[in-house]
Amino acid sequence: MSRRRTLSTKKKVALLVSAATVAGGGAFVMASTSNAAPPKTAAESSVCQGLATALGNNQRFIEEQRARPDAQSAARITNREAVVAQIKVQQEASGCVVGESAQGSQATAPAAPPAQSQPPAEQAQPSQPAEQPGEQPAEQAGEQVCNGSTVTLSGEGGAPAASSSQFPAGTKLKVTNLDNNKSTTVEVTSVSGSCVLLNNAAFEQVREPGKFLIRRAVIEKVG
């Protein structure tokens, strides 16, 4: 009898330990969930600000197309709705508030005034032939446009290109990121809600790693 009681007692202890382990695991899971960092807003992260601006630009473009439709509006809206969905996926993956929108890239731009942004571009021009001999000689200088604008991505795929609310298809624009001195010359191929938006391929050519917004940019019309 005493041996049976001892075995029974051991089983009870084992069950209590097992229950405590499960409870502890659950408490750990709850603690891990409660300690998860809240999503960041555009004001808290430059990455989130860039994505919010990109989302706002696309949403504004969709609104404008619905307000003033033409023969191509339905196709444009379908394309941009897919882009909006992809940007929201990027917001979630980057730990940002999903769906946060910041329309109007100029309103959020702490960009340098034109008088300050022009000298770096002018100083870079004489050195370009030495650094990049024979590359786009006719496009080394142009009319500076979109003063004060930030530059973000449209979210569209394809070869490097741009979309614009001010310049017609076929216009060539040179975008220089003053924070890393990288530049790209692209052709406007579609309409957007901002002065210039770069598609994914063009934005990759001038972006800083992990950023979806170019705060200090020089935009030139070169063709």
C-alpha atoms as an extended CHARMM CRD file, in Angstrom:
* protein
*
       223  EXT
         1         1  MET       CA              0.0000000000        0.0000000000        0.0000000000  PROA      1               0.0000000000
         2         2  SER       CA              2.7640000000        2.4510000000        0.8890000000  PROA      2               0.0000000000
         3         3  ARG       CA              4.4620000000        1.8020000000       -2.4670000000  PROA      3               0.0000000000
         4         4  ARG       CA              1.2420000000        2.5120000000       -4.3540000000  PROA      4               0.0000000000
         5         5  ARG       CA              0.7690000000        5.7310000000       -2.3990000000  PROA      5               0.0000000000
         6         6  THR       CA              4.3570000000        6.7540000000       -3.2500000000  PROA      6               0.0000000000
         7         7  LEU       CA              3.7910000000        6.1310000000       -6.9870000000  PROA      7               0.0000000000
         8         8  SER       CA              0.5000000000        8.0090000000       -6.8380000000  PROA      8               0.0000000000
         9         9  THR       CA              2.2160000000       10.9380000000       -5.1330000000  PROA      9               0.0000000000
        10        10  LYS       CA              4.9560000000       10.9970000000       -7.7970000000  PROA      10              0.0000000000
        11        11  LYS       CA              2.3520000000       11.0390000000      -10.5700000000  PROA      11              0.0000000000
        12        12  LYS       CA              0.5880000000       13.9620000000       -8.9110000000  PROA      12              0.0000000000
        13        13  VAL       CA              3.8660000000       15.8620000000       -8.6310000000  PROA      13              0.0000000000
        14        14  ALA       CA              4.6540000000       15.1470000000      -12.2890000000  PROA      14              0.0000000000
        15        15  LEU       CA              1.2330000000       16.4070000000      -13.3420000000  PROA      15              0.0000000000
        16        16  LEU       CA              1.6590000000       19.5710000000      -11.2680000000  PROA      16              0.0000000000
        17        17  VAL       CA              5.0930000000       20.2320000000      -12.8190000000  PROA      17              0.0000000000
        18        18  SER       CA              3.6920000000       19.6550000000      -16.2990000000  PROA      18              0.0000000000
        19        19  ALA       CA              0.7920000000       22.0210000000      -15.6530000000  PROA      19              0.0000000000
        20        20  ALA       CA              3.1580000000       24.6520000000      -14.2710000000  PROA      20              0.0000000000
        21        21  THR       CA              5.3520000000       24.3220000000      -17.3590000000  PROA      21              0.0000000000
        22        22  VAL       CA              2.3860000000       24.7970000000      -19.7030000000  PROA      22              0.0000000000
        23        23  ALA       CA              1.1600000000       27.7610000000      -17.6830000000  PROA      23              0.0000000000
        24        24  GLY       CA              4.6280000000       29.2650000000      -17.7020000000  PROA      24              0.0000000000
        25        25  GLY       CA              4.8600000000       28.7970000000      -21.4610000000  PROA      25              0.0000000000
        26        26  GLY       CA              1.5420000000       30.5050000000      -21.9270000000  PROA      26              0.0000000000
        27        27  ALA       CA              2.6420000000       33.3580000000      -19.7230000000  PROA      27              0.0000000000
        28        28  PHE       CA              5.8050000000       33.6640000000      -21.8110000000  PROA      28              0.0000000000
        29        29  VAL       CA              3.8060000000       33.8060000000      -25.0200000000  PROA      29              0.0000000000
        30        30  MET       CA              1.5180000000       36.4450000000      -23.5410000000  PROA      30              0.0000000000
        31        31  ALA       CA              4.4820000000       38.4660000000      -22.3330000000  PROA      31              0.0000000000
        32        32  SER       CA              6.1510000000       38.2230000000      -25.7510000000  PROA      32              0.0000000000
        33        33  THR       CA              2.9860000000       39.4140000000      -27.4530000000  PROA      33              0.0000000000
        34        34  SER       CA              2.4980000000       42.3010000000      -25.0450000000  PROA      34              0.0000000000
        35        35  ASN       CA              6.1040000000       43.4150000000      -25.4820000000  PROA      35              0.0000000000
        36        36  ALA       CA              5.8310000000       43.6210000000      -29.2940000000  PROA      36              0.0000000000
        37        37  ALA       CA              6.7540000000       47.0860000000      -30.5280000000  PROA      37              0.0000000000
        38        38  PRO       CA              3.7920000000       49.1410000000      -31.7710000000  PROA      38              0.0000000000
        39        39  PRO       CA              3.7970000000       50.1170000000      -35.4450000000  PROA      39              0.0000000000
        40        40  LYS       CA              5.6430000000       53.3330000000      -36.2530000000  PROA      40              0.0000000000
        41        41  THR       CA              4.0540000000       56.3830000000      -37.8040000000  PROA      41              0.0000000000
        42        42  ALA       CA              5.4510000000       58.5060000000      -40.6190000000  PROA      42              0.0000000000
        43        43  ALA       CA              6.5730000000       61.0650000000      -38.0440000000  PROA      43              0.0000000000
        44        44  GLU       CA              8.6220000000       58.4410000000      -36.2120000000  PROA      44              0.0000000000
        45        45  SER       CA             10.4350000000       56.7930000000      -39.1170000000  PROA      45              0.0000000000
        46        46  SER       CA             11.8270000000       58.0220000000      -42.4360000000  PROA      46              0.0000000000
        47        47  VAL       CA             11.0430000000       54.6180000000      -43.9580000000  PROA      47              0.0000000000
        48        48  CYS       CA              7.4210000000       54.8920000000      -42.8430000000  PROA      48              0.0000000000
        49        49  GLN       CA              7.2650000000       58.4760000000      -44.0850000000  PROA      49              0.0000000000
        50        50  GLY       CA              8.4520000000       57.4400000000      -47.5280000000  PROA      50              0.0000000000
        51        51  LEU       CA              5.9090000000       54.6350000000      -47.7580000000  PROA      51              0.0000000000
        52        52  ALA       CA              3.1280000000       56.8860000000      -46.4700000000  PROA      52              0.0000000000
        53        53  THR       CA              4.0180000000       59.4940000000      -49.1040000000  PROA      53              0.0000000000
        54        54  ALA       CA              4.0900000000       56.8700000000      -51.8440000000  PROA      54              0.0000000000
        55        55  LEU       CA              0.7010000000       55.6000000000      -50.7010000000  PROA      55              0.0000000000
        56        56  GLY       CA             -0.7470000000       59.1090000000      -50.5830000000  PROA      56              0.0000000000
        57        57  ASN       CA              0.5430000000       59.9690000000      -54.0540000000  PROA      57              0.0000000000
        58        58  ASN       CA             -1.0740000000       56.8650000000      -55.5440000000  PROA      58              0.0000000000
        59        59  GLN       CA             -4.3470000000       57.3970000000      -53.7020000000  PROA      59              0.0000000000
        60        60  ARG       CA             -4.4970000000       61.0060000000      -54.8780000000  PROA      60              0.0000000000
        61        61  PHE       CA             -3.8310000000       59.8860000000      -58.4470000000  PROA      61              0.0000000000
        62        62  ILE       CA             -6.7170000000       57.3990000000      -58.2380000000  PROA      62              0.0000000000
        63        63  GLU       CA             -9.0240000000       60.1150000000      -56.8950000000  PROA      63              0.0000000000
        64        64  GLU       CA             -8.0610000000       62.4770000000      -59.7260000000  PROA      64              0.0000000000
        65        65  GLN       CA             -8.6300000000       59.7860000000      -62.3530000000  PROA      65              0.0000000000
        66        66  ARG       CA            -12.0930000000       59.0590000000      -60.9510000000  PROA      66              0.0000000000
        67        67  ALA       CA            -12.9380000000       62.7580000000      -60.8330000000  PROA      67              0.0000000000
        68        68  ARG       CA            -11.7690000000       63.4000000000      -64.4280000000  PROA      68              0.0000000000
        69        69  PRO       CA            -11.8830000000       60.0510000000      -66.2360000000  PROA      69              0.0000000000
        70        70  ASP       CA            -10.6920000000       59.4500000000      -69.7710000000  PROA      70              0.0000000000
        71        71  ALA       CA            -10.3550000000       56.4030000000      -71.9940000000  PROA      71              0.0000000000
        72        72  GLN       CA             -7.3530000000       55.0750000000      -70.0470000000  PROA      72              0.0000000000
        73        73  SER       CA             -8.5500000000       55.8710000000      -66.5170000000  PROA      73              0.0000000000
        74        74  ALA       CA             -9.9610000000       52.4150000000      -65.7390000000  PROA      74              0.0000000000
        75        75  ALA       CA             -6.6770000000       50.7040000000      -66.6140000000  PROA      75              0.0000000000
        76        76  ARG       CA             -4.6480000000       53.2960000000      -64.6960000000  PROA      76              0.0000000000
        77        77  ILE       CA             -6.8380000000       52.9220000000      -61.6120000000  PROA      77              0.0000000000
        78        78  THR       CA             -6.5670000000       49.1280000000      -61.6810000000  PROA      78              0.0000000000
        79        79  ASN       CA             -2.7830000000       49.3850000000      -61.9220000000  PROA      79              0.0000000000
        80        80  ARG       CA             -2.4890000000       51.8890000000      -59.0870000000  PROA      80              0.0000000000
        81        81  GLU       CA             -4.8440000000       49.9220000000      -56.8310000000  PROA      81              0.0000000000
        82        82  ALA       CA             -2.4520000000       46.9940000000      -57.1560000000  PROA      82              0.0000000000
        83        83  VAL       CA              0.4210000000       49.3420000000      -56.2990000000  PROA      83              0.0000000000
        84        84  VAL       CA             -1.4660000000       50.6040000000      -53.2270000000  PROA      84              0.0000000000
        85        85  ALA       CA             -1.9440000000       47.0170000000      -52.0210000000  PROA      85              0.0000000000
        86        86  GLN       CA              1.7830000000       46.3260000000      -52.4420000000  PROA      86              0.0000000000
        87        87  ILE       CA              2.7590000000       49.4780000000      -50.5280000000  PROA      87              0.0000000000
        88        88  LYS       CA              0.5380000000       48.3750000000      -47.6280000000  PROA      88              0.0000000000
        89        89  VAL       CA              2.3660000000       45.0350000000      -47.6140000000  PROA      89              0.0000000000
        90        90  GLN       CA              5.6560000000       46.9470000000      -47.4280000000  PROA      90              0.0000000000
        91        91  GLN       CA              4.3000000000       49.0830000000      -44.5780000000  PROA      91              0.0000000000
        92        92  GLU       CA              3.4410000000       45.9870000000      -42.5520000000  PROA      92              0.0000000000
        93        93  ALA       CA              6.8030000000       44.3490000000      -43.2950000000  PROA      93              0.0000000000
        94        94  SER       CA              8.6320000000       47.5380000000      -42.2460000000  PROA      94              0.0000000000
        95        95  GLY       CA              6.7570000000       47.8360000000      -38.9520000000  PROA      95              0.0000000000
        96        96  CYS       CA              4.7950000000       50.9010000000      -40.0630000000  PROA      96              0.0000000000
        97        97  VAL       CA              1.1490000000       51.8280000000      -39.5540000000  PROA      97              0.0000000000
        98        98  VAL       CA             -0.5950000000       50.0390000000      -42.4080000000  PROA      98              0.0000000000
        99        99  GLY       CA             -2.6720000000       52.3640000000      -44.5420000000  PROA      99              0.0000000000
       100       100  GLU       CA             -1.1360000000       55.6000000000      -43.2320000000  PROA      100             0.0000000000
       101       101  SER       CA             -1.1780000000       58.0950000000      -46.0610000000  PROA      101             0.0000000000
       102       102  ALA       CA              0.6940000000       61.3750000000      -46.5320000000  PROA      102             0.0000000000
       103       103  GLN       CA             -0.5090000000       63.1510000000      -49.6220000000  PROA      103             0.0000000000
       104       104  GLY       CA              1.5930000000       65.9070000000      -51.1060000000  PROA      104             0.0000000000
       105       105  SER       CA              5.3270000000       65.2170000000      -51.1290000000  PROA      105             0.0000000000
       106       106  GLN       CA              6.1920000000       68.9080000000      -50.9160000000  PROA      106             0.0000000000
       107       107  ALA       CA              4.3170000000       69.3450000000      -47.6420000000  PROA      107             0.0000000000
       108       108  THR       CA              6.5460000000       66.8380000000      -45.8550000000  PROA      108             0.0000000000
       109       109  ALA       CA              9.8030000000       67.9110000000      -47.4420000000  PROA      109             0.0000000000
       110       110  PRO       CA             12.5380000000       69.3840000000      -45.2510000000  PROA      110             0.0000000000
       111       111  ALA       CA             14.4780000000       69.8080000000      -48.4750000000  PROA      111             0.0000000000
       112       112  ALA       CA             17.1250000000       72.4590000000      -48.9290000000  PROA      112             0.0000000000
       113       113  PRO       CA             15.9530000000       75.6980000000      -50.5980000000  PROA      113             0.0000000000
       114       114  PRO       CA             16.7620000000       76.0670000000      -54.3230000000  PROA      114             0.0000000000
       115       115  ALA       CA             19.5760000000       78.5180000000      -53.5990000000  PROA      115             0.0000000000
       116       116  GLN       CA             21.3020000000       75.9050000000      -51.4410000000  PROA      116             0.0000000000
       117       117  SER       CA             20.5980000000       72.8960000000      -53.6330000000  PROA      117             0.0000000000
       118       118  GLN       CA             21.8780000000       74.4840000000      -56.8510000000  PROA      118             0.0000000000
       119       119  PRO       CA             25.5880000000       74.8690000000      -55.9220000000  PROA      119             0.0000000000
       120       120  PRO       CA             26.1710000000       71.1130000000      -55.3220000000  PROA      120             0.0000000000
       121       121  ALA       CA             24.6200000000       70.3530000000      -58.7170000000  PROA      121             0.0000000000
       122       122  GLU       CA             26.7010000000       73.0360000000      -60.4080000000  PROA      122             0.0000000000
       123       123  GLN       CA             29.8810000000       71.8600000000      -58.6940000000  PROA      123             0.0000000000
       124       124  ALA       CA             29.2080000000       68.2920000000      -59.7780000000  PROA      124             0.0000000000
       125       125  GLN       CA             28.8890000000       69.1900000000      -63.4500000000  PROA      125             0.0000000000
       126       126  PRO       CA             32.5800000000       69.9020000000      -64.2260000000  PROA      126             0.0000000000
       127       127  SER       CA             33.6300000000       66.6140000000      -62.6290000000  PROA      127             0.0000000000
       128       128  GLN       CA             31.1300000000       64.4710000000      -64.5110000000  PROA      128             0.0000000000
       129       129  PRO       CA             33.0710000000       64.1640000000      -67.7640000000  PROA      129             0.0000000000
       130       130  ALA       CA             36.0880000000       62.8610000000      -65.8130000000  PROA      130             0.0000000000
       131       131  GLU       CA             34.0740000000       60.4290000000      -63.6940000000  PROA      131             0.0000000000
       132       132  GLN       CA             31.7030000000       59.2810000000      -66.4300000000  PROA      132             0.0000000000
       133       133  PRO       CA             33.3340000000       60.0070000000      -69.7880000000  PROA      133             0.0000000000
       134       134  GLY       CA             31.0220000000       59.8220000000      -72.7570000000  PROA      134             0.0000000000
       135       135  GLU       CA             27.9270000000       59.0730000000      -70.6620000000  PROA      135             0.0000000000
       136       136  GLN       CA             24.9150000000       61.2230000000      -71.5890000000  PROA      136             0.0000000000
       137       137  PRO       CA             26.9750000000       64.3160000000      -72.5480000000  PROA      137             0.0000000000
       138       138  ALA       CA             23.8860000000       66.2420000000      -73.6110000000  PROA      138             0.0000000000
       139       139  GLU       CA             22.1260000000       65.5860000000      -70.3100000000  PROA      139             0.0000000000
       140       140  GLN       CA             24.6980000000       66.8160000000      -67.8220000000  PROA      140             0.0000000000
       141       141  ALA       CA             22.8460000000       70.0620000000      -67.2140000000  PROA      141             0.0000000000
       142       142  GLY       CA             19.2810000000       71.1620000000      -67.5960000000  PROA      142             0.0000000000
       143       143  GLU       CA             16.4990000000       73.3600000000      -66.3000000000  PROA      143             0.0000000000
       144       144  GLN       CA             15.9250000000       72.7730000000      -62.6010000000  PROA      144             0.0000000000
       145       145  VAL       CA             12.2720000000       72.0110000000      -61.8860000000  PROA      145             0.0000000000
       146       146  CYS       CA             10.0480000000       70.9030000000      -59.0140000000  PROA      146             0.0000000000
       147       147  ASN       CA             11.9990000000       73.0110000000      -56.5110000000  PROA      147             0.0000000000
       148       148  GLY       CA             11.4440000000       71.8610000000      -52.9220000000  PROA      148             0.0000000000
       149       149  SER       CA              9.9220000000       68.5190000000      -53.8850000000  PROA      149             0.0000000000
       150       150  THR       CA             10.8570000000       65.2820000000      -52.2400000000  PROA      150             0.0000000000
       151       151  VAL       CA             11.0640000000       62.1940000000      -54.4180000000  PROA      151             0.0000000000
       152       152  THR       CA              9.5560000000       58.8180000000      -53.6800000000  PROA      152             0.0000000000
       153       153  LEU       CA              8.5460000000       55.7580000000      -55.6290000000  PROA      153             0.0000000000
       154       154  SER       CA              5.3540000000       55.1070000000      -57.5640000000  PROA      154             0.0000000000
       155       155  GLY       CA              5.5520000000       51.3960000000      -56.8490000000  PROA      155             0.0000000000
       156       156  GLU       CA              5.3240000000       50.5020000000      -60.5360000000  PROA      156             0.0000000000
       157       157  GLY       CA              7.5240000000       47.8240000000      -62.0840000000  PROA      157             0.0000000000
       158       158  GLY       CA              9.3080000000       47.7110000000      -65.4290000000  PROA      158             0.0000000000
       159       159  ALA       CA             12.4310000000       49.4050000000      -66.7770000000  PROA      159             0.0000000000
       160       160  PRO       CA             13.5960000000       52.6400000000      -65.0740000000  PROA      160             0.0000000000
       161       161  ALA       CA             11.0090000000       55.3550000000      -65.7520000000  PROA      161             0.0000000000
       162       162  ALA       CA              9.0720000000       58.1710000000      -64.0990000000  PROA      162             0.0000000000
       163       163  SER       CA              5.5440000000       59.4690000000      -63.8520000000  PROA      163             0.0000000000
       164       164  SER       CA              4.6200000000       63.1280000000      -63.4760000000  PROA      164             0.0000000000
       165       165  SER       CA              1.7270000000       65.5170000000      -63.0040000000  PROA      165             0.0000000000
       166       166  GLN       CA              3.5490000000       68.3710000000      -64.7610000000  PROA      166             0.0000000000
       167       167  PHE       CA              5.4610000000       66.8860000000      -67.6750000000  PROA      167             0.0000000000
       168       168  PRO       CA              4.0720000000       64.9300000000      -70.6420000000  PROA      168             0.0000000000
       169       169  ALA       CA              5.1600000000       61.4560000000      -71.6760000000  PROA      169             0.0000000000
       170       170  GLY       CA              8.5160000000       61.5210000000      -73.4240000000  PROA      170             0.0000000000
       171       171  THR       CA             10.0290000000       64.2260000000      -71.1910000000  PROA      171             0.0000000000
       172       172  LYS       CA             13.4220000000       63.2960000000      -69.7700000000  PROA      172             0.0000000000
       173       173  LEU       CA             14.1410000000       64.1560000000      -66.1530000000  PROA      173             0.0000000000
       174       174  LYS       CA             17.3710000000       63.8180000000      -64.2240000000  PROA      174             0.0000000000
       175       175  VAL       CA             16.9580000000       63.1570000000      -60.5030000000  PROA      175             0.0000000000
       176       176  THR       CA             19.9580000000       63.5900000000      -58.1920000000  PROA      176             0.0000000000
       177       177  ASN       CA             19.9450000000       62.4590000000      -54.5750000000  PROA      177             0.0000000000
       178       178  LEU       CA             22.1130000000       65.0160000000      -52.7680000000  PROA      178             0.0000000000
       179       179  ASP       CA             22.5430000000       62.7220000000      -49.7640000000  PROA      179             0.0000000000
       180       180  ASN       CA             24.5980000000       60.1950000000      -51.7430000000  PROA      180             0.0000000000
       181       181  ASN       CA             25.2850000000       62.0810000000      -55.0290000000  PROA      181             0.0000000000
       182       182  LYS       CA             23.6310000000       59.3340000000      -57.0730000000  PROA      182             0.0000000000
       183       183  SER       CA             21.5740000000       60.3430000000      -60.0840000000  PROA      183             0.0000000000
       184       184  THR       CA             19.4020000000       58.7750000000      -62.7360000000  PROA      184             0.0000000000
       185       185  THR       CA             17.9770000000       60.1110000000      -65.9950000000  PROA      185             0.0000000000
       186       186  VAL       CA             14.5990000000       58.6730000000      -66.8660000000  PROA      186             0.0000000000
       187       187  GLU       CA             11.7780000000       59.2610000000      -69.3020000000  PROA      187             0.0000000000
       188       188  VAL       CA              8.2780000000       60.1680000000      -68.1860000000  PROA      188             0.0000000000
       189       189  THR       CA              5.9700000000       57.3600000000      -69.2950000000  PROA      189             0.0000000000
       190       190  SER       CA              2.7870000000       57.9340000000      -67.3080000000  PROA      190             0.0000000000
       191       191  VAL       CA              0.7450000000       60.4010000000      -65.2780000000  PROA      191             0.0000000000
       192       192  SER       CA              0.9140000000       60.7160000000      -61.4850000000  PROA      192             0.0000000000
       193       193  GLY       CA             -0.2370000000       63.0150000000      -58.7130000000  PROA      193             0.0000000000
       194       194  SER       CA              3.2210000000       64.5220000000      -58.0660000000  PROA      194             0.0000000000
       195       195  CYS       CA              5.8330000000       66.4930000000      -59.9620000000  PROA      195             0.0000000000
       196       196  VAL       CA              7.9250000000       63.3530000000      -60.3570000000  PROA      196             0.0000000000
       197       197  LEU       CA              7.6540000000       59.8120000000      -59.0510000000  PROA      197             0.0000000000
       198       198  LEU       CA             10.2580000000       57.1850000000      -59.8720000000  PROA      198             0.0000000000
       199       199  ASN       CA              9.2260000000       53.6220000000      -60.5170000000  PROA      199             0.0000000000
       200       200  ASN       CA             10.8700000000       50.8470000000      -58.5180000000  PROA      200             0.0000000000
       201       201  ALA       CA             13.8110000000       50.2870000000      -60.8840000000  PROA      201             0.0000000000
       202       202  ALA       CA             14.6670000000       53.9950000000      -61.1610000000  PROA      202             0.0000000000
       203       203  PHE       CA             14.3080000000       54.5720000000      -57.4210000000  PROA      203             0.0000000000
       204       204  GLU       CA             16.7420000000       51.7430000000      -56.6970000000  PROA      204             0.0000000000
       205       205  GLN       CA             19.3910000000       53.5950000000      -58.7290000000  PROA      205             0.0000000000
       206       206  VAL       CA             19.4030000000       56.6230000000      -56.4210000000  PROA      206             0.0000000000
       207       207  ARG       CA             18.0130000000       55.4980000000      -53.0760000000  PROA      207             0.0000000000
       208       208  GLU       CA             19.8520000000       55.1070000000      -49.8130000000  PROA      208             0.0000000000
       209       209  PRO       CA             19.6030000000       51.5900000000      -48.3240000000  PROA      209             0.0000000000
       210       210  GLY       CA             16.3780000000       51.0720000000      -46.4070000000  PROA      210             0.0000000000
       211       211  LYS       CA             14.8640000000       54.4310000000      -47.3690000000  PROA      211             0.0000000000
       212       212  PHE       CA             11.7580000000       55.0790000000      -49.4420000000  PROA      212             0.0000000000
       213       213  LEU       CA             12.0640000000       58.8600000000      -49.5410000000  PROA      213             0.0000000000
       214       214  ILE       CA             14.6530000000       61.2490000000      -50.9820000000  PROA      214             0.0000000000
       215       215  ARG       CA             14.4460000000       64.4250000000      -48.9140000000  PROA      215             0.0000000000
       216       216  ARG       CA             17.1730000000       66.4310000000      -50.6660000000  PROA      216             0.0000000000
       217       217  ALA       CA             16.8180000000       66.0890000000      -54.4140000000  PROA      217             0.0000000000
       218       218  VAL       CA             17.6520000000       68.1290000000      -57.4800000000  PROA      218             0.0000000000
       219       219  ILE       CA             15.3090000000       67.5080000000      -60.4050000000  PROA      219             0.0000000000
       220       220  GLU       CA             16.2910000000       68.7310000000      -63.8600000000  PROA      220             0.0000000000
       221       221  LYS       CA             14.4570000000       68.6930000000      -67.1620000000  PROA      221             0.0000000000
       222       222  VAL       CA             17.0360000000       67.5300000000      -69.6770000000  PROA      222             0.0000000000
       223       223  GLY       CA             14.9670000000       66.5760000000      -72.7000000000  PROA      223             0.0000000000
